[in-house]
């Protein structure tokens, strides 16, 4: 959509909210995220990190009980990742965060480690992530990249 405001309103209108209700909810969301000044900003002028945040705001505006995020920090620099993580902390609901980068999971209570569609471990970050990192290091130390497919 041309503007940030229109982008945030879109999902709200798809939920069946009136234009006035959607506009009010969009403005509330922008305010909660401290981005009211973005309302009329053209979407094409936003940086990649700002577009990620806009996407998050548009989804949060629809008030889902669960957010499913698949690699939400992919391609972002460290400061932008940190800022988006702080915005995620504003979300009042459950988050399922899918990632290959264990650093992205700092602060989460529970982790489920999946490999080839199977659960390898589940539990507190402090227990699951060290086991995951150990396994990934062992895999990285192997030289299976040299093996040719048959």
Coordinates of N, CA, C and O in Angstrom, one line a residue:
X1 N 0.8 -1.2 0.0 CA 0.0 0.0 0.0 C 0.9 1.2 0.0 O 2.0 1.2 0.5
X2 N 0.3 2.3 -0.5 CA 1.2 3.5 -0.6 C 1.7 4.1 0.8 O 2.8 4.5 0.9
X3 N 0.9 4.1 1.8 CA 1.3 4.6 3.1 C 1.3 3.6 4.2 O 0.6 2.6 4.1
X4 N 2.1 3.9 5.2 CA 2.1 3.0 6.4 C 0.7 2.8 7.0 O 0.3 1.7 7.3
X5 N 0.0 3.9 7.1 CA -1.4 3.9 7.7 C -2.3 2.9 6.9 O -3.0 2.1 7.4
X6 N -2.2 3.0 5.6 CA -3.0 2.1 4.7 C -2.6 0.6 4.9 O -3.5 -0.3 4.9
X7 N -1.3 0.4 5.0 CA -0.8 -0.9 5.2 C -1.3 -1.5 6.5 O -1.8 -2.7 6.6
X8 N -1.3 -0.8 7.6 CA -1.8 -1.3 8.9 C -3.3 -1.4 8.9 O -3.8 -2.4 9.4
X9 N -4.0 -0.6 8.2 CA -5.5 -0.7 8.1 C -6.0 -1.9 7.3 O -7.0 -2.4 7.5
X10 N -5.2 -2.3 6.3 CA -5.6 -3.4 5.4 C -6.2 -4.6 6.1 O -7.3 -5.1 5.9
X11 N -5.4 -5.2 7.0 CA -5.8 -6.4 7.6 C -7.0 -6.2 8.5 O -7.9 -7.1 8.6
X12 N -7.1 -5.0 9.1 CA -8.2 -4.7 10.0 C -9.5 -4.7 9.2 O -10.6 -5.2 9.6
X13 N -9.4 -4.1 8.0 CA -10.6 -4.0 7.1 C -11.0 -5.4 6.6 O -12.2 -5.8 6.5
X14 N -10.0 -6.3 6.4 CA -10.2 -7.7 6.0 C -10.9 -8.5 7.1 O -11.6 -9.4 6.8
X15 N -10.7 -8.0 8.3 CA -11.4 -8.7 9.4 C -12.9 -8.2 9.6 O -13.6 -8.7 10.4
X16 N -13.3 -7.3 8.7 CA -14.7 -6.8 8.7 C -14.9 -5.6 9.5 O -16.0 -5.2 9.7
X17 N -13.8 -5.0 10.0 CA -14.0 -3.7 10.8 C -14.4 -2.6 9.8 O -13.9 -2.5 8.7
X18 N -15.2 -1.7 10.3 CA -15.6 -0.5 9.6 C -14.3 0.3 9.3 O -13.3 0.2 10.0
X19 N -14.4 1.2 8.4 CA -13.3 2.1 8.1 C -12.9 2.9 9.3 O -11.7 3.1 9.6
X20 N -13.9 3.4 10.0 CA -13.6 4.2 11.2 C -12.9 3.4 12.3 O -11.9 3.8 13.0
X21 N -13.4 2.1 12.5 CA -12.8 1.2 13.5 C -11.4 0.9 13.1 O -10.5 0.8 14.0
X22 N -11.2 0.5 11.9 CA -9.9 0.2 11.4 C -8.9 1.3 11.5 O -7.8 1.1 11.9
X23 N -9.4 2.5 11.2 CA -8.5 3.7 11.3 C -8.1 3.9 12.8 O -6.9 4.2 13.1
X24 N -9.1 3.8 13.7 CA -8.8 4.0 15.1 C -7.8 3.0 15.6 O -6.8 3.3 16.3
X25 N -8.0 1.7 15.2 CA -7.1 0.6 15.6 C -5.7 0.8 15.0 O -4.7 0.5 15.7
X26 N -5.6 1.2 13.8 CA -4.3 1.5 13.2 C -3.6 2.6 13.9 O -2.4 2.5 14.1
X27 N -4.3 3.6 14.2 CA -3.6 4.8 14.9 C -3.2 4.3 16.3 O -2.1 4.7 16.8
X28 N -4.0 3.5 17.0 CA -3.6 3.0 18.3 C -2.3 2.2 18.2 O -1.4 2.3 19.0
X29 N -2.3 1.3 17.2 CA -1.1 0.4 17.0 C 0.1 1.3 16.8 O 1.2 1.1 17.4
X30 N 0.0 2.2 15.9 CA 1.2 3.1 15.6 C 1.6 3.8 16.8 O 2.8 4.0 17.1
X31 N 0.7 4.2 17.7 CA 1.0 4.9 18.9 C 1.7 4.0 19.9 O 2.7 4.4 20.5
X32 N 1.2 2.8 20.1 CA 1.8 1.8 21.0 C 3.2 1.6 20.6 O 4.1 1.4 21.5
X33 N 3.5 1.5 19.3 CA 4.9 1.3 18.8 C 5.7 2.5 18.7 O 6.9 2.5 18.3
X34 N 5.1 3.7 19.1 CA 5.8 4.9 19.0 C 6.1 5.4 17.6 O 7.1 6.1 17.4
X35 N 5.2 5.0 16.7 CA 5.4 5.4 15.3 C 4.3 6.2 14.7 O 4.1 6.1 13.5
X36 N 3.6 6.9 15.5 CA 2.5 7.8 15.0 C 3.0 8.7 13.8 O 2.2 8.9 12.9
X37 N 4.2 9.1 13.9 CA 4.8 10.0 12.9 C 5.0 9.3 11.6 O 5.3 10.0 10.6
X38 N 4.9 8.0 11.5 CA 5.0 7.2 10.3 C 3.7 7.2 9.5 O 3.7 6.7 8.3
X39 N 2.6 7.6 10.0 CA 1.3 7.4 9.4 C 1.2 7.7 7.9 O 0.7 6.9 7.2
X40 N 1.7 8.8 7.5 CA 1.6 9.1 6.1 C 2.9 8.8 5.3 O 3.0 9.2 4.1
X41 N 3.8 8.2 5.9 CA 5.1 7.8 5.2 C 4.8 6.8 4.1 O 4.1 5.8 4.3
X42 N 5.4 7.1 2.9 CA 5.2 6.1 1.8 C 6.0 4.9 2.2 O 7.2 4.9 2.6
X43 N 5.4 3.7 2.0 CA 6.0 2.4 2.3 C 7.3 2.3 1.5 O 8.3 1.8 2.1
X44 N 7.4 2.7 0.3 CA 8.6 2.5 -0.5 C 9.8 3.2 0.0 O 10.9 2.9 -0.4
X45 N 9.6 4.2 0.9 CA 10.7 4.9 1.4 C 11.3 4.3 2.7 O 12.4 4.7 3.1
X46 N 10.7 3.2 3.2 CA 11.2 2.6 4.4 C 12.4 1.7 4.1 O 12.5 1.1 3.1
X47 N 13.2 1.6 5.1 CA 14.4 0.7 5.0 C 13.8 -0.8 5.2 O 12.7 -1.0 5.6
X48 N 14.7 -1.7 5.0 CA 14.2 -3.1 5.1 C 13.8 -3.4 6.6 O 12.8 -4.0 6.8
X49 N 14.5 -2.9 7.5 CA 14.2 -3.1 8.9 C 12.9 -2.4 9.3 O 12.1 -3.0 10.0
X50 N 12.7 -1.2 8.7 CA 11.4 -0.5 9.0 C 10.2 -1.3 8.3 O 9.1 -1.3 8.9
X51 N 10.5 -1.9 7.2 CA 9.4 -2.7 6.6 C 9.1 -3.9 7.4 O 7.9 -4.3 7.5
X52 N 10.1 -4.5 8.0 CA 9.8 -5.6 8.9 C 9.0 -5.2 10.1 O 8.0 -5.8 10.5
X53 N 9.3 -4.0 10.6 CA 8.5 -3.5 11.8 C 7.1 -3.1 11.3 O 6.1 -3.4 12.0
X54 N 7.0 -2.6 10.1 CA 5.6 -2.3 9.6 C 4.8 -3.6 9.5 O 3.6 -3.6 9.9
X55 N 5.4 -4.6 9.0 CA 4.7 -5.9 8.9 C 4.3 -6.4 10.3 O 3.1 -6.8 10.5
X56 N 5.2 -6.3 11.2 CA 4.8 -6.7 12.6 C 3.7 -5.8 13.1 O 2.7 -6.4 13.7
X57 N 3.7 -4.5 12.9 CA 2.6 -3.7 13.4 C 1.3 -4.0 12.8 O 0.3 -4.0 13.4
X58 N 1.3 -4.3 11.5 CA 0.1 -4.6 10.7 C -0.5 -5.9 11.3 O -1.8 -6.0 11.4
X59 N 0.3 -6.8 11.6 CA -0.2 -8.1 12.1 C -0.7 -7.9 13.6 O -1.8 -8.4 13.9
X60 N 0.1 -7.3 14.4 CA -0.3 -7.0 15.8 C -1.6 -6.2 15.9 O -2.4 -6.5 16.8
X61 N -1.8 -5.3 15.0 CA -3.1 -4.5 14.9 C -4.3 -5.4 14.9 O -5.3 -5.0 15.4
X62 N -4.2 -6.5 14.2 CA -5.3 -7.5 14.1 C -5.6 -8.3 15.4 O -6.5 -9.1 15.4
X63 N -4.7 -8.1 16.4 CA -4.8 -8.8 17.7 C -4.9 -10.3 17.6 O -5.8 -10.9 18.3
X64 N -4.0 -10.9 17.0 CA -4.0 -12.4 17.0 C -3.5 -12.9 18.4 O -2.8 -12.2 19.1
X65 N -4.0 -14.0 18.8 CA -3.5 -14.6 20.1 C -2.1 -15.2 20.0 O -1.4 -15.3 20.9
X66 N -1.8 -15.6 18.7 CA -0.5 -16.2 18.5 C 0.2 -15.6 17.3 O -0.5 -15.5 16.2
X67 N 1.5 -15.3 17.4 CA 2.2 -14.8 16.2 C 3.2 -15.9 15.8 O 3.9 -16.5 16.7
X68 N 3.1 -16.3 14.6 CA 4.1 -17.3 14.1 C 5.0 -16.6 13.2 O 4.6 -16.0 12.1
X69 N 6.3 -16.5 13.6 CA 7.3 -15.7 12.9 C 8.3 -16.7 12.3 O 9.0 -17.4 13.0
X70 N 8.5 -16.7 11.0 CA 9.5 -17.5 10.3 C 10.7 -16.7 9.9 O 10.6 -15.9 8.9
X71 N 11.8 -16.8 10.6 CA 13.0 -16.1 10.3 C 12.7 -14.5 10.2 O 13.1 -13.9 9.2
X72 N 12.1 -14.0 11.2 CA 11.7 -12.5 11.1 C 12.9 -11.6 11.1 O 12.7 -10.4 10.7
X73 N 14.1 -12.1 11.5 CA 15.3 -11.2 11.5 C 16.2 -11.4 10.3 O 17.3 -10.9 10.2
X74 N 15.8 -12.3 9.4 CA 16.6 -12.6 8.2 C 17.1 -11.4 7.4 O 16.2 -10.6 7.1
X75 N 18.4 -11.3 7.2 CA 18.9 -10.2 6.4 C 19.0 -8.9 7.1 O 19.3 -7.9 6.4
X76 N 18.8 -8.9 8.4 CA 18.9 -7.6 9.1 C 20.2 -7.5 9.9 O 20.7 -8.5 10.3
X77 N 20.6 -6.2 10.1 CA 21.9 -6.0 10.8 C 21.6 -6.2 12.3 O 20.4 -6.2 12.7
X78 N 22.6 -6.2 13.1 CA 22.5 -6.5 14.6 C 21.7 -5.4 15.3 O 20.8 -5.8 16.0
X79 N 21.9 -4.1 15.0 CA 21.1 -3.1 15.7 C 19.6 -3.2 15.4 O 18.7 -3.1 16.2
X80 N 19.3 -3.5 14.1 CA 17.9 -3.6 13.7 C 17.2 -4.8 14.3 O 16.1 -4.7 14.7
X81 N 18.0 -5.9 14.4 CA 17.4 -7.1 15.0 C 17.1 -6.8 16.5 O 16.0 -7.2 17.0
X82 N 18.0 -6.1 17.2 CA 17.8 -5.8 18.6 C 16.6 -4.9 18.7 O 15.8 -5.1 19.7
X83 N 16.4 -4.0 17.9 CA 15.3 -3.1 17.9 C 14.0 -3.8 17.7 O 13.0 -3.6 18.4
X84 N 14.0 -4.7 16.7 CA 12.7 -5.5 16.4 C 12.4 -6.4 17.6 O 11.2 -6.6 17.9
X85 N 13.4 -7.0 18.2 CA 13.2 -7.8 19.3 C 12.5 -7.1 20.5 O 11.6 -7.6 21.1
X86 N 13.0 -5.8 20.7 CA 12.3 -5.0 21.7 C 10.9 -4.7 21.4 O 10.0 -4.6 22.2
X87 N 10.6 -4.5 20.1 CA 9.2 -4.3 19.7 C 8.4 -5.6 19.8 O 7.2 -5.5 20.2
X88 N 9.0 -6.7 19.6 CA 8.2 -8.0 19.8 C 7.8 -8.1 21.3 O 6.8 -8.7 21.6
X89 N 8.7 -7.6 22.2 CA 8.4 -7.6 23.6 C 7.1 -6.9 23.9 O 6.5 -7.1 25.0
X90 N 6.6 -6.0 23.1 CA 5.4 -5.2 23.3 C 4.2 -6.1 23.0 O 3.1 -5.7 23.4
X91 N 4.4 -7.2 22.3 CA 3.2 -8.0 21.9 C 2.7 -8.8 23.1 O 3.5 -9.5 23.8
X92 N 1.4 -8.7 23.3 CA 0.8 -9.4 24.4 C 0.1 -10.7 23.9 O -1.1 -10.7 23.8
X93 N 0.9 -11.7 23.7 CA 0.3 -13.0 23.3 C 1.5 -14.0 23.1 O 2.6 -13.7 23.4
X94 N 1.2 -15.1 22.6 CA 2.2 -16.2 22.4 C 2.9 -15.9 21.1 O 2.3 -15.5 20.1
X95 N 4.2 -16.3 21.1 CA 5.0 -16.1 19.9 C 5.7 -17.5 19.6 O 6.3 -18.1 20.5
X96 N 5.5 -17.9 18.4 CA 6.2 -19.1 17.9 C 7.3 -18.5 16.9 O 6.9 -17.9 15.9
X97 N 8.5 -18.6 17.3 CA 9.6 -17.9 16.5 C 10.5 -19.0 15.9 O 11.2 -19.8 16.6
X98 N 10.4 -19.1 14.6 CA 11.2 -20.1 13.8 C 12.5 -19.5 13.4 O 12.4 -18.5 12.7
X99 N 13.6 -20.1 13.7 CA 14.9 -19.5 13.3 C 16.0 -20.6 13.3 O 15.9 -21.6 13.9
X100 N 17.0 -20.3 12.5 CA 18.2 -21.1 12.6 C 19.3 -20.5 13.5 O 20.3 -21.1 13.8
X101 N 19.0 -19.3 13.9 CA 20.0 -18.5 14.7 C 19.6 -18.5 16.2 O 18.7 -17.8 16.6
X102 N 20.3 -19.3 17.0 CA 19.9 -19.4 18.4 C 20.0 -18.1 19.1 O 19.3 -17.9 20.1
X103 N 20.8 -17.1 18.7 CA 20.9 -15.8 19.3 C 19.5 -15.1 19.2 O 19.2 -14.3 20.1
X104 N 18.7 -15.4 18.2 CA 17.4 -14.8 18.1 C 16.5 -15.2 19.2 O 15.4 -14.6 19.4
X105 N 16.8 -16.3 19.9 CA 15.8 -16.8 20.9 C 16.1 -16.4 22.3 O 15.5 -16.8 23.2
X106 N 17.1 -15.5 22.5 CA 17.4 -15.0 23.8 C 16.2 -14.4 24.4 O 15.5 -13.6 23.8
X107 N 15.9 -14.7 25.6 CA 14.8 -14.2 26.3 C 13.5 -15.0 26.2 O 12.5 -14.8 26.9
X108 N 13.5 -16.0 25.4 CA 12.3 -16.9 25.3 C 12.4 -17.9 26.4 O 13.4 -18.4 26.8
X109 N 11.2 -18.4 26.8 CA 11.1 -19.3 27.9 C 11.3 -20.8 27.5 O 12.1 -21.5 28.1
X110 N 10.7 -21.2 26.4 CA 10.7 -22.5 26.0 C 11.2 -22.6 24.5 O 10.9 -21.7 23.7
X111 N 12.0 -23.7 24.2 CA 12.5 -23.9 22.9 C 12.1 -25.3 22.4 O 12.2 -26.2 23.3
X112 N 11.8 -25.4 21.2 CA 11.6 -26.7 20.6 C 12.6 -26.8 19.5 O 12.6 -26.0 18.5
X113 N 13.4 -27.8 19.5 CA 14.5 -28.1 18.5 C 14.0 -29.1 17.6 O 13.7 -30.2 17.9
X114 N 13.8 -28.7 16.3 CA 13.3 -29.6 15.3 C 14.5 -29.9 14.3 O 15.2 -29.0 14.0
X115 N 14.5 -31.1 13.8 CA 15.5 -31.5 12.8 C 14.9 -32.5 11.9 O 14.4 -33.5 12.4
X116 N 14.8 -32.2 10.6 CA 14.2 -33.1 9.6 C 12.8 -33.4 10.0 O 12.3 -34.6 9.8
X117 N 12.0 -32.5 10.5 CA 10.6 -32.7 10.9 C 10.4 -33.4 12.2 O 9.3 -33.8 12.5
X118 N 11.4 -33.7 12.9 CA 11.3 -34.4 14.2 C 11.8 -33.6 15.4 O 12.7 -32.8 15.2
X119 N 11.1 -33.8 16.5 CA 11.5 -33.1 17.7 C 12.7 -33.7 18.3 O 12.7 -34.9 18.6
X120 N 13.8 -33.0 18.4 CA 15.0 -33.5 19.0 C 15.1 -33.2 20.5 O 15.6 -34.0 21.3
X121 N 14.5 -32.0 20.9 CA 14.5 -31.6 22.3 C 13.5 -30.5 22.5 O 13.2 -29.8 21.6
X122 N 13.0 -30.4 23.7 CA 12.1 -29.3 24.1 C 12.3 -29.0 25.5 O 12.7 -29.9 26.3
X123 N 12.2 -27.7 25.9 CA 12.5 -27.3 27.2 C 13.0 -25.9 27.3 O 12.9 -25.1 26.4
X124 N 13.5 -25.5 28.5 CA 14.0 -24.2 28.7 C 15.2 -23.9 27.8 O 16.0 -24.8 27.5
X125 N 15.3 -22.6 27.4 CA 16.4 -22.2 26.5 C 17.7 -22.6 27.0 O 18.6 -23.1 26.3
X126 N 17.9 -22.4 28.3 CA 19.2 -22.7 28.9 C 19.6 -24.2 28.8 O 20.8 -24.5 29.0
X127 N 18.7 -25.1 28.6 CA 19.0 -26.5 28.4 C 19.1 -26.9 27.0 O 20.0 -27.7 26.6
X128 N 18.1 -26.5 26.2 CA 18.0 -26.9 24.8 C 19.1 -26.3 23.9 O 19.7 -27.0 23.1
X129 N 19.3 -25.0 24.0 CA 20.2 -24.3 23.2 C 21.7 -24.8 23.3 O 22.3 -24.9 22.3
X130 N 22.2 -25.0 24.5 CA 23.6 -25.5 24.5 C 23.7 -26.9 23.8 O 24.7 -27.1 23.1
X131 N 22.7 -27.8 24.0 CA 22.8 -29.1 23.3 C 22.7 -28.8 21.8 O 23.4 -29.5 21.0
X132 N 21.8 -27.9 21.3 CA 21.7 -27.6 19.9 C 23.1 -27.1 19.4 O 23.6 -27.5 18.3
X133 N 23.7 -26.1 20.1 CA 24.9 -25.5 19.6 C 26.0 -26.6 19.6 O 26.9 -26.6 18.7
X134 N 26.1 -27.5 20.6 CA 27.1 -28.5 20.6 C 26.9 -29.4 19.3 O 27.9 -29.7 18.7
X135 N 25.7 -29.8 19.0 CA 25.4 -30.7 17.9 C 25.8 -29.9 16.6 O 26.4 -30.5 15.7
X136 N 25.5 -28.7 16.5 CA 25.8 -27.9 15.3 C 27.3 -27.7 15.1 O 27.8 -27.8 14.0
X137 N 28.0 -27.6 16.2 CA 29.5 -27.5 16.1 C 30.1 -28.8 15.6 O 30.9 -28.8 14.7
X138 N 29.6 -29.9 16.2 CA 30.0 -31.2 15.7 C 29.7 -31.4 14.2 O 30.6 -31.9 13.5
X139 N 28.6 -31.0 13.8 CA 28.2 -31.1 12.3 C 29.1 -30.2 11.5 O 29.6 -30.6 10.4
X140 N 29.4 -29.0 12.0 CA 30.3 -28.1 11.3 C 31.7 -28.6 11.2 O 32.4 -28.3 10.3
X141 N 32.2 -29.4 12.2 CA 33.5 -29.9 12.2 C 33.6 -31.1 11.2 O 34.8 -31.4 10.8
X142 N 32.5 -31.7 10.9 CA 32.6 -32.8 9.9 C 32.8 -32.2 8.5 O 32.5 -31.0 8.3
X143 N 33.2 -33.0 7.6 CA 33.4 -32.4 6.2 C 32.4 -33.0 5.2 O 32.8 -33.5 4.1
X144 N 31.2 -33.0 5.6 CA 30.2 -33.6 4.7 C 29.9 -32.7 3.4 O 29.3 -33.2 2.5
X145 N 30.3 -31.5 3.4 CA 30.2 -30.6 2.3 C 30.9 -31.2 1.1 O 30.5 -31.0 0.0
X146 N 32.0 -31.9 1.4 CA 32.9 -32.5 0.3 C 32.2 -33.7 -0.3 O 32.6 -34.1 -1.4
X147 N 31.3 -34.3 0.4 CA 30.7 -35.5 -0.1 C 29.8 -35.2 -1.3 O 28.9 -34.3 -1.2
X148 N 29.9 -36.0 -2.4 CA 29.1 -35.8 -3.6 C 27.8 -36.6 -3.4 O 27.8 -37.7 -2.9
X149 N 26.7 -36.0 -3.9 CA 25.4 -36.8 -3.9 C 25.5 -37.9 -4.9 O 26.2 -37.8 -5.9
X150 N 24.9 -39.0 -4.5 CA 24.9 -40.2 -5.4 C 23.6 -40.4 -6.0 O 22.6 -40.2 -5.6

